[in-house]
mmCIF file of N, CA and C in Angstrom:
data_model
loop_
_atom_site.group_PDB
_atom_site.id
_atom_site.type_symbol
_atom_site.label_atom_id
_atom_site.label_comp_id
_atom_site.label_asym_id
_atom_site.label_seq_id
_atom_site.Cartn_x
_atom_site.Cartn_y
_atom_site.Cartn_z
ATOM 1 N N GLY A 258 80.062 87.196 137.872
ATOM 2 C CA GLY A 258 79.413 86.991 136.615
ATOM 3 C C GLY A 258 79.873 85.711 135.924
ATOM 4 N N ILE A 259 81.151 85.420 136.041
ATOM 5 C CA ILE A 259 81.684 84.224 135.382
ATOM 6 C C ILE A 259 80.986 82.973 135.898
ATOM 7 N N ASN A 260 80.817 82.886 137.208
ATOM 8 C CA ASN A 260 80.157 81.722 137.799
ATOM 9 C C ASN A 260 78.719 81.616 137.303
ATOM 10 N N ALA A 261 78.006 82.728 137.254
ATOM 11 C CA ALA A 261 76.608 82.718 136.820
ATOM 12 C C ALA A 261 76.478 82.276 135.376
ATOM 13 N N VAL A 262 77.360 82.758 134.508
ATOM 14 C CA VAL A 262 77.306 82.365 133.098
ATOM 15 C C VAL A 262 77.647 80.885 132.943
ATOM 16 N N PHE A 263 78.598 80.410 133.730
ATOM 17 C CA PHE A 263 78.933 78.982 133.698
ATOM 18 C C PHE A 263 77.754 78.142 134.168
ATOM 19 N N ASN A 264 77.079 78.575 135.247
ATOM 20 C CA ASN A 264 75.874 77.874 135.706
ATOM 21 C C ASN A 264 74.812 77.844 134.614
ATOM 22 N N ALA A 265 74.620 78.956 133.934
ATOM 23 C CA ALA A 265 73.625 79.015 132.854
ATOM 24 C C ALA A 265 73.998 78.056 131.729
ATOM 25 N N ALA A 266 75.293 77.964 131.400
ATOM 26 C CA ALA A 266 75.736 77.058 130.340
ATOM 27 C C ALA A 266 75.447 75.598 130.714
ATOM 28 N N ILE A 267 75.666 75.267 131.966
ATOM 29 C CA ILE A 267 75.364 73.902 132.424
ATOM 30 C C ILE A 267 73.860 73.651 132.357
ATOM 31 N N ALA A 268 73.072 74.619 132.799
ATOM 32 C CA ALA A 268 71.614 74.479 132.758
ATOM 33 C C ALA A 268 71.130 74.304 131.327
ATOM 34 N N ILE A 269 71.691 75.064 130.400
ATOM 35 C CA ILE A 269 71.313 74.947 128.988
ATOM 36 C C ILE A 269 71.640 73.550 128.472
ATOM 37 N N LYS A 270 72.794 73.031 128.834
ATOM 38 C CA LYS A 270 73.187 71.683 128.413
ATOM 39 C C LYS A 270 72.191 70.644 128.951
ATOM 40 N N ARG A 271 71.757 70.819 130.184
ATOM 41 C CA ARG A 271 70.788 69.879 130.763
ATOM 42 C C ARG A 271 69.419 70.019 130.103
ATOM 43 N N ILE A 272 69.040 71.235 129.769
ATOM 44 C CA ILE A 272 67.779 71.439 129.049
ATOM 45 C C ILE A 272 67.846 70.764 127.685
ATOM 46 N N ASP A 273 68.969 70.934 126.993
ATOM 47 C CA ASP A 273 69.127 70.283 125.683
ATOM 48 C C ASP A 273 69.035 68.762 125.819
ATOM 49 N N ALA A 274 69.625 68.219 126.882
ATOM 50 C CA ALA A 274 69.550 66.772 127.121
ATOM 51 C C ALA A 274 68.112 66.362 127.383
ATOM 52 N N GLU A 275 67.398 67.141 128.165
ATOM 53 C CA GLU A 275 65.997 66.822 128.459
ATOM 54 C C GLU A 275 65.151 66.894 127.201
ATOM 55 N N LEU A 276 65.407 67.862 126.338
ATOM 56 C CA LEU A 276 64.659 67.946 125.076
ATOM 57 C C LEU A 276 64.908 66.700 124.222
ATOM 58 N N ALA A 277 66.132 66.178 124.250
ATOM 59 C CA ALA A 277 66.434 64.940 123.517
ATOM 60 C C ALA A 277 65.711 63.748 124.143
ATOM 61 N N VAL A 278 65.650 63.714 125.481
ATOM 62 C CA VAL A 278 64.962 62.623 126.168
ATOM 63 C C VAL A 278 63.468 62.668 125.859
ATOM 64 N N VAL A 279 62.871 63.839 125.949
ATOM 65 C CA VAL A 279 61.431 63.941 125.693
ATOM 66 C C VAL A 279 61.123 63.627 124.227
ATOM 67 N N ASP A 280 62.041 63.963 123.336
ATOM 68 C CA ASP A 280 61.848 63.642 121.916
ATOM 69 C C ASP A 280 61.829 62.127 121.694
ATOM 70 N N GLN A 281 62.643 61.419 122.451
ATOM 71 C CA GLN A 281 62.718 59.967 122.282
ATOM 72 C C GLN A 281 61.660 59.219 123.089
ATOM 73 N N PHE A 282 61.409 59.673 124.315
ATOM 74 C CA PHE A 282 60.540 58.908 125.217
ATOM 75 C C PHE A 282 59.170 59.541 125.453
ATOM 76 N N HIS A 283 58.973 60.765 124.971
ATOM 77 C CA HIS A 283 57.691 61.471 125.078
ATOM 78 C C HIS A 283 57.249 61.568 126.535
ATOM 79 N N ASP A 284 56.109 61.007 126.886
ATOM 80 C CA ASP A 284 55.600 61.125 128.249
ATOM 81 C C ASP A 284 55.919 59.915 129.115
ATOM 82 N N THR A 285 56.936 59.183 128.736
ATOM 83 C CA THR A 285 57.418 58.099 129.596
ATOM 84 C C THR A 285 58.748 58.533 130.186
ATOM 85 N N LYS A 286 59.276 57.768 131.061
ATOM 86 C CA LYS A 286 60.543 58.088 131.734
ATOM 87 C C LYS A 286 60.475 59.467 132.401
ATOM 88 N N LEU A 287 59.308 59.796 132.953
ATOM 89 C CA LEU A 287 59.115 61.117 133.557
ATOM 90 C C LEU A 287 60.025 61.343 134.759
ATOM 91 N N ARG A 288 60.374 60.301 135.470
ATOM 92 C CA ARG A 288 61.272 60.463 136.623
ATOM 93 C C ARG A 288 62.630 60.997 136.173
ATOM 94 N N ILE A 289 63.157 60.425 135.119
ATOM 95 C CA ILE A 289 64.439 60.888 134.573
ATOM 96 C C ILE A 289 64.291 62.310 134.032
ATOM 97 N N GLN A 290 63.202 62.557 133.331
ATOM 98 C CA GLN A 290 62.986 63.886 132.767
ATOM 99 C C GLN A 290 62.916 64.943 133.875
ATOM 100 N N ARG A 291 62.168 64.645 134.897
ATOM 101 C CA ARG A 291 62.020 65.610 135.986
ATOM 102 C C ARG A 291 63.343 65.853 136.714
ATOM 103 N N GLU A 292 64.158 64.816 136.815
ATOM 104 C CA GLU A 292 65.456 64.982 137.467
ATOM 105 C C GLU A 292 66.375 65.876 136.638
ATOM 106 N N LEU A 293 66.384 65.699 135.333
ATOM 107 C CA LEU A 293 67.183 66.589 134.486
ATOM 108 C C LEU A 293 66.729 68.037 134.627
ATOM 109 N N ILE A 294 65.439 68.236 134.663
ATOM 110 C CA ILE A 294 64.897 69.590 134.811
ATOM 111 C C ILE A 294 65.254 70.147 136.188
ATOM 112 N N ARG A 295 65.130 69.329 137.208
ATOM 113 C CA ARG A 295 65.479 69.781 138.561
ATOM 114 C C ARG A 295 66.947 70.198 138.633
ATOM 115 N N LEU A 296 67.817 69.383 138.048
ATOM 116 C CA LEU A 296 69.248 69.698 138.075
ATOM 117 C C LEU A 296 69.557 70.972 137.278
ATOM 118 N N ALA A 297 68.858 71.177 136.187
ATOM 119 C CA ALA A 297 69.028 72.429 135.439
ATOM 120 C C ALA A 297 68.637 73.610 136.319
ATOM 121 N N ASN A 298 67.550 73.448 137.070
ATOM 122 C CA ASN A 298 67.076 74.540 137.917
ATOM 123 C C ASN A 298 67.992 74.778 139.116
ATOM 124 N N VAL A 299 68.691 73.754 139.566
ATOM 125 C CA VAL A 299 69.691 73.942 140.618
ATOM 126 C C VAL A 299 70.774 74.906 140.118
ATOM 127 N N GLU A 300 71.195 74.727 138.879
ATOM 128 C CA GLU A 300 72.210 75.613 138.296
ATOM 129 C C GLU A 300 71.692 77.043 138.178
ATOM 130 N N VAL A 301 70.436 77.186 137.770
ATOM 131 C CA VAL A 301 69.841 78.516 137.663
ATOM 132 C C VAL A 301 69.766 79.159 139.046
ATOM 133 N N GLY A 302 69.366 78.378 140.028
ATOM 134 C CA GLY A 302 69.310 78.898 141.395
ATOM 135 C C GLY A 302 70.662 79.368 141.889
ATOM 136 N N ASP A 303 71.719 78.641 141.537
ATOM 137 C CA ASP A 303 73.064 79.059 141.924
ATOM 138 C C ASP A 303 73.428 80.372 141.231
ATOM 139 N N ALA A 304 73.072 80.503 139.962
ATOM 140 C CA ALA A 304 73.346 81.750 139.242
ATOM 141 C C ALA A 304 72.613 82.917 139.898
ATOM 142 N N ILE A 305 71.375 82.698 140.278
ATOM 143 C CA ILE A 305 70.598 83.744 140.959
ATOM 144 C C ILE A 305 71.266 84.108 142.281
ATOM 145 N N ARG A 306 71.695 83.097 143.012
ATOM 146 C CA ARG A 306 72.327 83.348 144.320
ATOM 147 C C ARG A 306 73.594 84.185 144.183
ATOM 148 N N VAL A 307 74.455 83.842 143.235
ATOM 149 C CA VAL A 307 75.719 84.575 143.123
ATOM 150 C C VAL A 307 75.525 85.978 142.562
ATOM 151 N N LEU A 308 74.463 86.167 141.801
ATOM 152 C CA LEU A 308 74.207 87.508 141.260
ATOM 153 C C LEU A 308 73.305 88.347 142.162
ATOM 154 N N SER A 309 72.866 87.794 143.277
ATOM 155 C CA SER A 309 71.980 88.529 144.181
ATOM 156 C C SER A 309 72.726 89.478 145.113
ATOM 157 N N LEU A 310 74.011 89.578 144.936
ATOM 158 C CA LEU A 310 74.794 90.511 145.741
ATOM 159 C C LEU A 310 74.435 91.944 145.347
ATOM 160 N N PRO A 311 74.657 92.897 146.240
ATOM 161 C CA PRO A 311 74.344 94.293 145.901
ATOM 162 C C PRO A 311 75.048 94.749 144.628
ATOM 163 N N GLN A 312 74.423 95.660 143.931
ATOM 164 C CA GLN A 312 74.942 96.300 142.725
ATOM 165 C C GLN A 312 74.985 95.375 141.513
ATOM 166 N N ASN A 313 74.223 94.315 141.525
ATOM 167 C CA ASN A 313 74.117 93.477 140.338
ATOM 168 C C ASN A 313 72.866 93.856 139.563
ATOM 169 N N ASP A 314 72.876 93.528 138.304
ATOM 170 C CA ASP A 314 71.812 93.919 137.381
ATOM 171 C C ASP A 314 70.515 93.199 137.707
ATOM 172 N N SER A 315 69.506 93.962 138.090
ATOM 173 C CA SER A 315 68.225 93.355 138.441
ATOM 174 C C SER A 315 67.508 92.781 137.227
ATOM 175 N N VAL A 316 67.809 93.297 136.027
ATOM 176 C CA VAL A 316 67.199 92.760 134.816
ATOM 177 C C VAL A 316 67.696 91.333 134.573
ATOM 178 N N VAL A 317 68.976 91.102 134.777
ATOM 179 C CA VAL A 317 69.537 89.758 134.623
ATOM 180 C C VAL A 317 68.911 88.821 135.650
ATOM 181 N N LEU A 318 68.812 89.280 136.882
ATOM 182 C CA LEU A 318 68.193 88.447 137.923
ATOM 183 C C LEU A 318 66.748 88.119 137.587
ATOM 184 N N ALA A 319 66.007 89.091 137.083
ATOM 185 C CA ALA A 319 64.604 88.850 136.710
ATOM 186 C C ALA A 319 64.517 87.840 135.573
ATOM 187 N N THR A 320 65.432 87.913 134.629
ATOM 188 C CA THR A 320 65.443 86.979 133.503
ATOM 189 C C THR A 320 65.788 85.569 133.976
ATOM 190 N N LEU A 321 66.750 85.466 134.875
ATOM 191 C CA LEU A 321 67.084 84.155 135.449
ATOM 192 C C LEU A 321 65.907 83.597 136.236
ATOM 193 N N GLN A 322 65.191 84.448 136.949
ATOM 194 C CA GLN A 322 64.028 83.990 137.702
ATOM 195 C C GLN A 322 62.943 83.486 136.755
ATOM 196 N N LYS A 323 62.778 84.152 135.608
ATOM 197 C CA LYS A 323 61.813 83.681 134.611
ATOM 198 C C LYS A 323 62.201 82.291 134.112
ATOM 199 N N ALA A 324 63.505 82.082 133.896
ATOM 200 C CA ALA A 324 63.979 80.758 133.473
ATOM 201 C C ALA A 324 63.652 79.724 134.541
ATOM 202 N N SER A 325 63.905 80.074 135.792
ATOM 203 C CA SER A 325 63.619 79.157 136.892
ATOM 204 C C SER A 325 62.125 78.840 136.967
ATOM 205 N N ASP A 326 61.297 79.854 136.806
ATOM 206 C CA ASP A 326 59.846 79.645 136.831
ATOM 207 C C ASP A 326 59.405 78.694 135.719
ATOM 208 N N GLN A 327 59.974 78.868 134.528
ATOM 209 C CA GLN A 327 59.635 77.986 133.409
ATOM 210 C C GLN A 327 60.072 76.551 133.687
ATOM 211 N N LEU A 328 61.245 76.399 134.292
ATOM 212 C CA LEU A 328 61.721 75.054 134.622
ATOM 213 C C LEU A 328 60.824 74.393 135.664
ATOM 214 N N GLU A 329 60.343 75.164 136.632
ATOM 215 C CA GLU A 329 59.424 74.598 137.618
ATOM 216 C C GLU A 329 58.137 74.120 136.952
ATOM 217 N N LEU A 330 57.627 74.904 136.013
ATOM 218 C CA LEU A 330 56.435 74.482 135.284
ATOM 219 C C LEU A 330 56.710 73.221 134.471
ATOM 220 N N ALA A 331 57.862 73.192 133.802
ATOM 221 C CA ALA A 331 58.227 72.024 132.985
ATOM 222 C C ALA A 331 58.370 70.776 133.841
ATOM 223 N N GLN A 332 58.871 70.950 135.044
ATOM 224 C CA GLN A 332 59.099 69.805 135.926
ATOM 225 C C GLN A 332 57.791 69.191 136.417
ATOM 226 N N THR A 333 56.761 69.977 136.542
ATOM 227 C CA THR A 333 55.519 69.467 137.123
ATOM 228 C C THR A 333 54.472 69.047 136.100
ATOM 229 N N THR A 334 54.608 69.484 134.870
ATOM 230 C CA THR A 334 53.576 69.160 133.889
ATOM 231 C C THR A 334 53.680 67.712 133.427
ATOM 232 N N THR A 335 52.537 67.157 133.071
ATOM 233 C CA THR A 335 52.514 65.817 132.483
ATOM 234 C C THR A 335 52.176 65.889 130.997
ATOM 235 N N VAL A 336 52.064 67.090 130.477
ATOM 236 C CA VAL A 336 51.735 67.299 129.071
ATOM 237 C C VAL A 336 53.025 67.556 128.294
ATOM 238 N N GLU A 337 53.336 66.651 127.392
ATOM 239 C CA GLU A 337 54.600 66.707 126.666
ATOM 240 C C GLU A 337 54.821 68.048 125.965
ATOM 241 N N GLN A 338 53.839 68.531 125.232
ATOM 242 C CA GLN A 338 54.020 69.770 124.478
ATOM 243 C C GLN A 338 54.244 70.963 125.403
ATOM 244 N N ASP A 339 53.572 70.977 126.540
ATOM 245 C CA ASP A 339 53.798 72.049 127.519
ATOM 246 C C ASP A 339 55.224 71.986 128.049
ATOM 247 N N ARG A 340 55.698 70.786 128.354
ATOM 248 C CA ARG A 340 57.055 70.610 128.865
ATOM 249 C C ARG A 340 58.069 71.121 127.852
ATOM 250 N N ILE A 341 57.876 70.778 126.595
ATOM 251 C CA ILE A 341 58.794 71.229 125.546
ATOM 252 C C ILE A 341 58.786 72.752 125.449
ATOM 253 N N SER A 342 57.606 73.344 125.431
ATOM 254 C CA SER A 342 57.493 74.805 125.318
ATOM 255 C C SER A 342 58.154 75.507 126.499
ATOM 256 N N GLU A 343 57.913 75.008 127.692
ATOM 257 C CA GLU A 343 58.485 75.624 128.886
ATOM 258 C C GLU A 343 60.002 75.471 128.917
ATOM 259 N N LEU A 344 60.498 74.329 128.486
ATOM 260 C CA LEU A 344 61.951 74.131 128.418
ATOM 261 C C LEU A 344 62.586 75.079 127.413
ATOM 262 N N LYS A 345 61.955 75.242 126.275
ATOM 263 C CA LYS A 345 62.500 76.147 125.255
ATOM 264 C C LYS A 345 62.479 77.596 125.722
ATOM 265 N N ARG A 346 61.416 77.995 126.420
ATOM 266 C CA ARG A 346 61.368 79.362 126.968
ATOM 267 C C ARG A 346 62.442 79.549 128.035
ATOM 268 N N ALA A 347 62.613 78.556 128.897
ATOM 269 C CA ALA A 347 63.656 78.648 129.924
ATOM 270 C C ALA A 347 65.026 78.790 129.272
ATOM 271 N N ARG A 348 65.263 78.022 128.224
ATOM 272 C CA ARG A 348 66.545 78.092 127.512
ATOM 273 C C ARG A 348 66.765 79.478 126.926
ATOM 274 N N GLN A 349 65.729 80.048 126.329
ATOM 275 C CA GLN A 349 65.830 81.398 125.766
ATOM 276 C C GLN A 349 66.161 82.421 126.851
ATOM 277 N N PHE A 350 65.505 82.314 128.001
ATOM 278 C CA PHE A 350 65.791 83.238 129.096
ATOM 279 C C PHE A 350 67.238 83.098 129.572
ATOM 280 N N LEU A 351 67.750 81.864 129.618
ATOM 281 C CA LEU A 351 69.130 81.653 130.054
ATOM 282 C C LEU A 351 70.134 82.246 129.066
ATOM 283 N N VAL A 352 69.875 82.076 127.786
ATOM 284 C CA VAL A 352 70.749 82.664 126.769
ATOM 285 C C VAL A 352 70.722 84.183 126.891
ATOM 286 N N GLN A 353 69.535 84.735 127.063
ATOM 287 C CA GLN A 353 69.375 86.175 127.197
ATOM 288 C C GLN A 353 70.117 86.701 128.429
ATOM 289 N N ALA A 354 69.929 86.036 129.556
ATOM 290 C CA ALA A 354 70.588 86.471 130.791
ATOM 291 C C ALA A 354 72.105 86.369 130.669
ATOM 292 N N SER A 355 72.591 85.286 130.083
ATOM 293 C CA SER A 355 74.041 85.102 129.938
ATOM 294 C C SER A 355 74.657 86.226 129.106
ATOM 295 N N GLY A 356 73.969 86.591 128.033
ATOM 296 C CA GLY A 356 74.475 87.656 127.179
ATOM 297 C C GLY A 356 74.483 89.014 127.844
ATOM 298 N N ALA A 357 73.630 89.182 128.843
ATOM 299 C CA ALA A 357 73.534 90.472 129.528
ATOM 300 C C ALA A 357 74.497 90.606 130.703
ATOM 301 N N VAL A 358 75.111 89.512 131.129
ATOM 302 C CA VAL A 358 76.023 89.562 132.277
ATOM 303 C C VAL A 358 77.294 90.315 131.917
ATOM 304 N N GLY A 359 77.819 90.066 130.738
ATOM 305 C CA GLY A 359 79.046 90.727 130.317
ATOM 306 C C GLY A 359 79.480 90.210 128.967
ATOM 307 N N THR A 360 80.555 90.755 128.459
ATOM 308 C CA THR A 360 81.049 90.332 127.150
ATOM 309 C C THR A 360 82.201 89.351 127.319
ATOM 310 N N GLY A 361 82.361 88.501 126.320
ATOM 311 C CA GLY A 361 83.463 87.544 126.318
ATOM 312 C C GLY A 361 83.290 86.405 127.304
ATOM 313 N N LEU A 362 82.065 86.176 127.773
ATOM 314 C CA LEU A 362 81.817 85.099 128.737
ATOM 315 C C LEU A 362 81.076 83.959 128.062
ATOM 316 N N ASN A 363 81.618 83.474 126.980
ATOM 317 C CA ASN A 363 80.974 82.397 126.226
ATOM 318 C C ASN A 363 81.613 81.069 126.593
ATOM 319 N N TYR A 364 80.823 80.201 127.217
ATOM 320 C CA TYR A 364 81.304 78.885 127.608
ATOM 321 C C TYR A 364 80.608 77.825 126.786
ATOM 322 N N LYS A 365 81.385 76.876 126.314
ATOM 323 C CA LYS A 365 80.819 75.713 125.656
ATOM 324 C C LYS A 365 81.087 74.522 126.555
ATOM 325 N N ILE A 366 80.023 73.860 126.922
ATOM 326 C CA ILE A 366 80.132 72.676 127.758
ATOM 327 C C ILE A 366 80.233 71.476 126.825
ATOM 328 N N GLY A 367 81.288 70.697 126.978
ATOM 329 C CA GLY A 367 81.493 69.550 126.109
ATOM 330 C C GLY A 367 80.640 68.361 126.506
ATOM 331 N N GLU A 368 80.950 67.238 125.910
ATOM 332 C CA GLU A 368 80.208 66.008 126.185
ATOM 333 C C GLU A 368 80.507 65.537 127.596
ATOM 334 N N GLY A 369 79.546 64.903 128.188
ATOM 335 C CA GLY A 369 79.726 64.362 129.539
ATOM 336 C C GLY A 369 78.370 64.074 130.140
ATOM 337 N N SER A 370 78.369 63.643 131.355
ATOM 338 C CA SER A 370 77.138 63.321 132.051
ATOM 339 C C SER A 370 76.386 64.591 132.414
ATOM 340 N N VAL A 371 75.120 64.625 132.094
ATOM 341 C CA VAL A 371 74.290 65.762 132.476
ATOM 342 C C VAL A 371 73.326 65.375 133.594
ATOM 343 N N MET A 372 73.411 64.154 134.052
ATOM 344 C CA MET A 372 72.486 63.683 135.093
ATOM 345 C C MET A 372 72.973 63.983 136.498
ATOM 346 N N PHE A 373 74.263 63.878 136.743
ATOM 347 C CA PHE A 373 74.735 64.004 138.127
ATOM 348 C C PHE A 373 75.923 64.929 138.216
#
């Protein structure tokens, strides 16, 4: 669970960075935007993988999958408002899933590179 919550925290940080990029550049710099979204989804995929072991909460896995689905939509759209909405929904699903994994697993990711 600790690894999954940490992955979600990293994904949330990357989503927040992408929201800042889209706010500044709108529908330009799409290559950078898509890469941030892809990297966020890599973290979500890792969380899904580590929680896919037997006896893990299927509700958490379903919520993480919803986040991943939203990130895939955000990565492929060329419509700025759709991208923002999908990113915000993905972020909400990640917060929800993290809270359901366990108690006392609150990670704050500090400043640093969110691209690589």
